[in-house]
Amino acid sequence: MLCYWGAQVREGFGLLQPDKVKHGNCGIRSMCPKSAVQDMSAGRSFIGFIRDGKVSVLRLRSEDCEGKLEKIQLNDRITSIVCGGDGAVLLADEGRVLIMDKYKSTVCSPPKGLENRQVAQIACGDQHSMALTNDGQLFVWGENSHGQLGLKKDHPSSLSAQRVENLCGIPLAQISAGGDHSFVVSLSGVVFGWGKNSSGQLGLGDTTDRHVPTVVNSLNRKKTVSISCGGEHTATLSKGGTVFTFGSGGSGQLGHSSFEDEHHPRVVAELWGSKVSQVTCGRRHTLVSVASSKLIYSFGCGMQGQLGNGKMIKQSVPFPVDLSNECDHEYTFEKLIAGQNHSFALFFKEVESKPKSNCREVLTLNDTIIDRWVSGRDSWATIKKEINTVFSSAASLNGSFLKTSCDEHYQTSEEHCGLDFDLVKTSFAKLLEDKRLISEVVKVVHYTLLPSLKPNPAGVEALRLYLLLPELIGGLQKQRTELTGAMASRILQLNPAARTMLEMYWSKLPSDWLRGLVKLFHKESAELIGQISCGETGHDLTIHLQNFLHILQMLYKVCCTTHNDITNSGFIIHEVKDLLDTLQVTVAELSGMLMSFCSAEDLNDVVKLKEYYFEIVQILVKFPFAADNVSKRKMFCFSQMKCIESYTPNELHINRESLLTDTVDILKKLRKSTRSFFHGLKVVFIGENGIDMRGLSAEFFSLLSKSLLNWEKRVLKVHENSLVWFNPDHTKGNKDFYYLGIICGMALYNNHHISIDFPLALFKKLLQLSPSLNDLEELSPVEARSLKNLLKEDEDVVDMLFLDFTVNGQELVPNGGQIQVTKVNRQKYVDLYVDFVFNKSVENQFKYFSRGFSEGCPLDIWTMFHPEELQELLHGSPKYDWQELLQSASYESCSASDELIKNFWTVFFEFSDENKKRFLRFLYGTDCVPAGGLSKRFLKIHQSGGPDPDHCLPEAQTCFGRLILPQYSNINTLRNKLEHAISFCEVFGRE
């Protein structure tokens, strides 16, 4: 049954004889044509009907209300019609779109641009039209005077269908076109609007036109399920039945008991609690229905009876349309239609076969579809077509596997992706078991989907596929690397905001899901490094490796901040060690070839291979998580060696008596010269004959460390636990901190140690990490414990402490002396206190130190170390395992079983720890333990065979780690001579 009311038209529309039309209350008419109306639409110039798949249109003529019903002769079976300002758009059963000629209504033709596309929905405005394809792409055509096509500013009008690129990847549920504005709703209820906005009909809070789809943020998480556009107003319906309206209200069409425009979506209060099931907008009036009560409400312009209340008025609040005489229990309401001056309600009897909804959805993937594919019930051609549709479309995938329980997918935001992860896992597992299916899926994803992804997704829903695809790719046995590489490049091309959003999604993933993501990119990185270690080279390998490592870096950042159960060790790529071993062998091979006769071609091949390996190392150093500490130290040494070998060393002529002053003077001169700190250094102590083969420079930095601690300028402050920090009171000599930084950087660059006990906080700051309260506890235990106790105290105790926001008379915040520390703000006080100690109080001191450090160590490779690793590299290991020194020793002109050697080790292990350290200074020029322990020290004991050995002292060749030990007659003589040597011999015996 069809009910209608509004402006006068031909009685019965030509669908049946006028005398068969039933007249009810308030000008409402009803009729039951012999051939039932399955769908209809009313516009400004036409009313269109669909019966048995055939279309008839009635032209609305202002001078002649007796327009003739015209049948359109088409071969297609039509399922949907939408009438706009001057014409209509038809949708055939198989998804084919036809446009009705506005002058010759019986003539229809397909629009250009939609060839071979299956359309799911159509919409029509005054002068523009929209079509949503079954793979989730939105096409538009017509006038673009106000940006209603959504094709960016100044885009011309178009007769052919154009894709709205700005919505690519968004899974759309419904489209709607108004006078000169357009709207879409996503599957998760996100609303996008664009076009004319003179009355606020876009709901964006202003009256500025939009030329591209724009999110209506005020409707986020309102569970919007449908939208309808009028001439210059818009109405939305939430899943719970709440109606929001906005835009022009001059005729009362917003239902807010006023005739004012609304620029923001506003609830129609009169309908609150009614659980509205459908809303539709005419040009200047609005209709809503409540299915449970079979009531229809109307509001807005009723000057031609289109409100169904029997009055020619404008009504600003919803009132029921009286259908009591027309509708009985046999009929159920199906659809509301509002035109310019007409209103319609379509009903069906319970026993009648209702037509399929003309609002078809985009094809998405779900467990049911996968089960059907796996079962093979459909032909392979049908299955293949569906696979191509779903897996070639970002929108289709982004609309798949939504978590519908408790409407969770409607809460999609930057923190909630809306996916049902368990369903994804089980569904993909089924798909991966079928080789034929997965082969087709891989092909479509690789060659169609991934190349189509854009760097600027329209919203958070467009990022779901970056969560889905890794789960699919991770289960592949073949082509995994190619797909992973393609996906990595697409992730990295995302704009910064989208990448940040994706990282947020990763941080909220279940642990096992995130662990699988890490495993995927870790495995691919490891395999590539393994291939390179076996001699494979090439630009593609390099690019893929960089991309995989970049993704791992993003994941590492996520795991460090939110997933403590995924540890650093899960990111270490052990194949890096193999690569470094290969590089070491290649360097040795090259050295051998340079010393022998070999062909230029062979030599060139090895040189190229070495350079390629160095290139890979330079990539790896940018990703600190990828290598363990030992490998990182090797990479540092390789890069350091490669760089230093390229330059002639800087010679530092130093007087022992004025070591610090001479050093600073030389550094000042170096800064003004063309020679940089890349050159490395050689130390010459004035008046001594020693040649620096690393021993002299090791002693130089050891002595310099002591001088810096005793510097009369008091640059450094020694705390009660012997740790050293910048002196916050030293505010005038910033250059002093700069030269301190250069000295520390030079020590690191030249692979030496500084014997200054800086806290871990310094190395965090150098690596741009923030020190914490635990770091303060290392530097100043008493202060830190007081702050920790403050955080635990009861409120009364905190108040009795009478603390304010100052430290040592310095305000932590403006007017800090007037702000008392309370239980509420104490965490802020502690955070500011820690920040003051490590940052604010020494801001300039650290700034100059950091600049000097970076210049002194010009290779930024040091940034690959974690703070603890960098600390150990500069200070040396804090662990003195003396057994490691014994185990690393080798012997010349003697053996470990000789009496002399046994006596030496007996005496050595009898020494106090201080004497053992003196022995290290005697032998190596420094008592620092290398990173990795004393096993990294090269110790060679040479037994000298000169006459009268009991009158000779032991000698040290520091540059070679060689101890020259006379063949003493007994252990007591050895003990006395060795103690004397390590205690009084400040100048090395032999260099």
XYZ file of N, CA and C in Angstrom, residues 312-432:
363
model
N -2.182 24.170 6.256
C -1.150 24.762 5.420
C -0.298 25.696 6.295
N 0.591 25.103 7.119
C 1.382 25.892 8.068
C 2.820 25.371 8.088
N 3.665 26.146 8.784
C 5.022 25.705 9.100
C 5.020 25.237 10.549
N 5.553 24.045 10.745
C 5.476 23.421 12.076
C 6.884 23.087 12.559
N 7.265 23.620 13.732
C 8.655 23.488 14.197
C 8.856 22.373 15.214
N 7.821 21.611 15.526
C 7.973 20.451 16.417
C 7.292 19.254 15.775
N 7.783 18.055 16.041
C 7.192 16.856 15.443
C 5.786 16.592 15.959
N 4.871 16.310 15.031
C 3.526 15.863 15.377
C 3.206 14.637 14.539
N 2.402 13.727 15.083
C 2.079 12.503 14.335
C 1.227 12.787 13.099
N 1.483 12.013 12.067
C 0.637 12.022 10.876
C -0.480 11.013 11.125
N -1.708 11.453 10.898
C -2.852 10.598 11.223
C -3.078 9.582 10.108
N -2.623 8.352 10.328
C -2.800 7.273 9.350
C -3.740 6.205 9.885
N -4.536 6.569 10.866
C -5.364 5.567 11.552
C -6.334 4.857 10.627
N -6.839 5.580 9.629
C -7.830 4.962 8.740
C -7.176 4.161 7.621
N -5.896 4.458 7.375
C -5.227 3.821 6.240
C -4.491 2.540 6.625
N -3.949 2.506 7.848
C -3.060 1.399 8.227
C -3.690 0.566 9.341
N -3.820 -0.696 9.098
C -4.293 -1.576 10.157
C -3.206 -2.599 10.460
N -3.556 -3.565 11.246
C -2.555 -4.529 11.704
C -2.000 -5.396 10.583
N -2.665 -5.422 9.437
C -2.184 -6.256 8.337
C -0.929 -5.672 7.675
N -0.742 -4.382 7.833
C 0.347 -3.715 7.107
C 1.511 -3.357 8.049
N 2.710 -3.481 7.500
C 3.908 -3.009 8.214
C 4.575 -1.930 7.379
N 5.100 -0.969 8.104
C 5.723 0.166 7.427
C 7.075 -0.252 6.839
N 7.363 0.217 5.625
C 8.616 -0.135 4.959
C 9.497 1.067 4.699
N 8.944 2.160 4.158
C 9.811 3.248 3.735
C 9.059 4.575 3.703
N 9.783 5.646 4.135
C 9.291 7.017 4.025
C 9.979 7.697 2.862
N 9.240 8.507 2.116
C 9.815 9.272 0.999
C 9.318 10.711 1.128
N 10.271 11.660 1.125
C 9.911 13.077 1.199
C 10.469 13.776 -0.021
N 9.609 14.476 -0.752
C 10.052 15.225 -1.914
C 10.056 16.715 -1.625
N 9.890 17.512 -2.679
C 9.872 18.955 -2.476
C 8.593 19.390 -1.763
N 7.450 18.954 -2.262
C 6.167 19.334 -1.681
C 5.275 18.122 -1.425
N 5.890 16.937 -1.357
C 5.115 15.709 -1.214
C 5.727 14.807 -0.156
N 4.900 13.950 0.388
C 5.355 12.938 1.340
C 4.669 11.622 1.005
N 5.415 10.520 1.203
C 4.901 9.197 0.881
C 5.302 8.214 1.976
N 4.465 7.219 2.163
C 4.782 6.112 3.074
C 4.424 4.818 2.373
N 5.392 3.903 2.328
C 5.208 2.639 1.619
C 5.012 1.520 2.631
N 3.903 0.761 2.497
C 3.569 -0.309 3.422
C 3.445 -1.629 2.666
N 3.666 -2.715 3.399
C 3.468 -4.052 2.833
C 2.723 -4.909 3.840
N 1.902 -5.802 3.310
C 1.245 -6.759 4.183
C 2.263 -7.761 4.694
N 1.988 -8.292 5.854
C 2.906 -9.257 6.457
C 3.129 -10.457 5.547
N 2.102 -10.854 4.804
C 2.214 -12.065 3.984
C 2.883 -11.785 2.650
N 2.995 -10.496 2.292
C 3.585 -10.161 1.003
C 5.103 -10.310 1.041
N 5.638 -10.584 -0.097
C 7.094 -10.678 -0.220
C 7.665 -9.280 -0.397
N 8.367 -8.845 0.625
C 8.927 -7.494 0.560
C 10.114 -7.467 -0.386
N 10.323 -6.358 -1.071
C 11.493 -6.229 -1.956
C 12.773 -6.104 -1.149
N 13.860 -6.462 -1.783
C 15.159 -6.282 -1.139
C 15.413 -4.804 -0.900
N 16.110 -4.515 0.184
C 16.427 -3.119 0.490
C 17.276 -2.533 -0.630
N 16.941 -1.292 -1.002
C 17.726 -0.646 -2.047
C 18.980 -0.002 -1.503
N 19.220 -0.172 -0.185
C 20.444 0.367 0.424
C 21.408 -0.789 0.664
N 21.962 -1.307 -0.404
C 22.857 -2.452 -0.307
C 24.207 -2.035 0.255
N 24.870 -2.998 0.904
C 26.130 -2.690 1.566
C 27.322 -3.028 0.684
N 28.433 -2.399 1.023
C 29.711 -2.725 0.392
C 30.086 -4.151 0.781
N 30.649 -4.893 -0.150
C 31.051 -6.271 0.129
C 32.241 -6.276 1.082
N 32.092 -6.934 2.215
C 33.182 -7.057 3.185
C 33.430 -8.524 3.479
N 34.554 -8.798 4.079
C 34.964 -10.171 4.364
C 34.506 -10.572 5.760
N 33.991 -11.779 5.876
C 33.618 -12.301 7.190
C 33.794 -13.811 7.201
N 33.582 -14.387 8.355
C 33.799 -15.820 8.532
C 32.869 -16.649 7.656
N 31.652 -16.153 7.455
C 30.683 -16.892 6.642
C 31.142 -16.981 5.191
N 31.626 -15.868 4.661
C 32.103 -15.862 3.274
C 33.295 -16.803 3.104
N 34.215 -16.761 4.061
C 35.394 -17.627 3.972
C 34.979 -19.096 4.038
N 34.026 -19.416 4.897
C 33.528 -20.798 4.962
C 32.934 -21.225 3.618
N 32.221 -20.310 2.980
C 31.624 -20.626 1.672
C 32.717 -20.841 0.631
N 33.758 -20.015 0.670
C 34.870 -20.191 -0.277
C 35.545 -21.548 -0.064
N 35.812 -21.841 1.200
C 36.526 -23.081 1.529
C 35.704 -24.301 1.142
N 34.389 -24.215 1.329
C 33.529 -25.368 1.034
C 33.471 -25.682 -0.453
N 33.728 -24.665 -1.295
C 33.688 -24.875 -2.739
C 32.298 -25.003 -3.303
N 31.271 -24.551 -2.536
C 29.893 -24.664 -3.022
C 29.677 -23.809 -4.266
N 30.347 -22.656 -4.313
C 30.226 -21.783 -5.475
C 31.290 -22.141 -6.512
N 31.059 -21.675 -7.717
C 32.049 -21.922 -8.778
C 33.323 -21.127 -8.484
N 34.432 -21.616 -9.049
C 35.702 -20.913 -8.847
C 35.641 -19.510 -9.438
N 34.905 -19.339 -10.521
C 34.785 -18.012 -11.136
C 34.109 -17.027 -10.175
N 33.066 -17.496 -9.472
C 32.365 -16.643 -8.502
C 33.263 -16.318 -7.319
N 33.938 -17.342 -6.816
C 34.840 -17.140 -5.673
C 35.970 -16.185 -6.038
N 36.551 -16.390 -7.197
C 37.654 -15.548 -7.652
C 37.205 -14.091 -7.789
N 35.987 -13.898 -8.296
C 35.452 -12.545 -8.447
C 35.297 -11.870 -7.089
N 34.795 -12.612 -6.102
C 34.610 -12.054 -4.770
C 35.956 -11.762 -4.107
N 36.926 -12.653 -4.293
C 38.269 -12.414 -3.740
C 38.851 -11.134 -4.311
N 38.715 -10.963 -5.613
C 39.240 -9.757 -6.249
C 38.534 -8.505 -5.750
N 37.228 -8.601 -5.527
C 36.482 -7.443 -5.038
C 36.937 -7.048 -3.640
N 36.996 -8.029 -2.735
C 37.317 -7.734 -1.338
C 38.778 -7.360 -1.150
N 39.684 -8.180 -1.697
C 41.103 -7.984 -1.404
C 41.777 -6.933 -2.280
N 41.070 -6.416 -3.253
C 41.621 -5.291 -4.019
C 41.163 -3.960 -3.456
N 40.247 -4.013 -2.495
C 39.626 -2.796 -1.966
C 40.015 -2.545 -0.522
N 40.672 -1.426 -0.279
C 41.008 -1.046 1.096
C 39.743 -0.823 1.904
N 38.719 -0.238 1.276
C 37.462 0.015 1.978
C 36.808 -1.288 2.418
N 36.797 -2.296 1.538
C 36.182 -3.582 1.887
C 36.902 -4.233 3.058
N 38.217 -4.245 3.023
C 38.972 -4.860 4.117
C 38.809 -4.081 5.413
N 38.804 -2.752 5.296
C 38.663 -1.930 6.504
C 37.285 -2.068 7.136
N 36.328 -2.553 6.375
C 34.992 -2.786 6.917
C 34.771 -4.222 7.354
N 35.800 -5.033 7.312
C 35.676 -6.462 7.621
C 36.018 -6.752 9.078
N 35.420 -7.814 9.611
C 35.708 -8.350 10.947
C 35.531 -7.303 12.049
N 34.489 -6.492 11.932
C 34.237 -5.495 12.971
C 33.673 -6.175 14.215
N 34.037 -5.619 15.359
C 33.562 -6.178 16.631
C 32.196 -5.600 16.932
N 31.168 -6.379 16.635
C 29.794 -5.880 16.754
C 29.212 -6.071 18.151
N 29.827 -6.929 18.963
C 29.285 -7.147 20.307
C 29.371 -5.846 21.099
N 28.245 -5.506 21.744
C 28.142 -4.254 22.511
C 28.425 -3.028 21.649
N 28.229 -3.187 20.336
C 28.439 -2.068 19.402
C 29.835 -1.462 19.522
N 30.843 -2.297 19.789
C 32.189 -1.764 20.028
C 32.760 -1.028 18.818
N 32.410 -1.476 17.612
C 33.006 -0.836 16.442
C 32.512 0.598 16.276
N 31.404 0.948 16.932
C 30.947 2.340 16.893
C 31.820 3.241 17.765
N 32.662 2.629 18.598
C 33.576 3.404 19.436
C 34.930 3.587 18.762
N 34.995 3.276 17.476
C 36.259 3.426 16.749
C 36.812 4.836 16.925
N 38.078 4.881 17.314
C 38.746 6.167 17.550
C 40.238 5.941 17.413
N 41.031 6.907 17.856
C 42.483 6.750 17.801
C 42.964 5.665 18.753
N 42.147 5.301 19.722
C 42.536 4.292 20.698
C 41.861 2.941 20.474
N 40.749 2.932 19.741
C 40.006 1.689 19.496
C 39.830 1.493 17.990
N 40.369 0.377 17.492
C 40.313 0.146 16.046
C 39.005 -0.508 15.612
N 38.274 -1.116 16.553
C 36.979 -1.699 16.224
C 37.034 -3.104 15.656
N 38.205 -3.739 15.626
C 38.337 -5.079 15.049
C 38.094 -6.174 16.081
N 37.559 -7.284 15.618
C 37.420 -8.493 16.427
C 38.630 -9.377 16.122
N 39.652 -9.284 16.949
C 40.922 -9.946 16.660
C 40.806 -11.470 16.664
N 40.012 -11.999 17.567
C 39.838 -13.458 17.606
C 39.201 -13.957 16.317
N 38.213 -13.228 15.829
C 37.538 -13.614 14.589
C 38.497 -13.529 13.408
N 39.317 -12.498 13.373
C 40.310 -12.358 12.299
C 41.249 -13.554 12.294
N 41.745 -13.913 13.462
C 42.727 -15.004 13.566
C 42.155 -16.330 13.080
N 40.946 -16.656 13.553
C 40.352 -17.937 13.165
C 39.964 -17.952 11.691
N 39.477 -16.833 11.185
C 39.058 -16.768 9.783
C 40.249 -16.867 8.844
N 41.312 -16.142 9.136
C 42.497 -16.190 8.284
C 43.162 -17.562 8.343
N 43.064 -18.218 9.502
C 43.641 -19.571 9.611
C 42.965 -20.518 8.626
N 41.661 -20.391 8.472
C 40.936 -21.208 7.484
C 41.402 -20.881 6.070
N 41.550 -19.602 5.807
C 41.926 -19.160 4.466
C 43.321 -19.660 4.101
N 44.231 -19.630 5.096
C 45.618 -20.020 4.841
C 45.774 -21.510 4.578
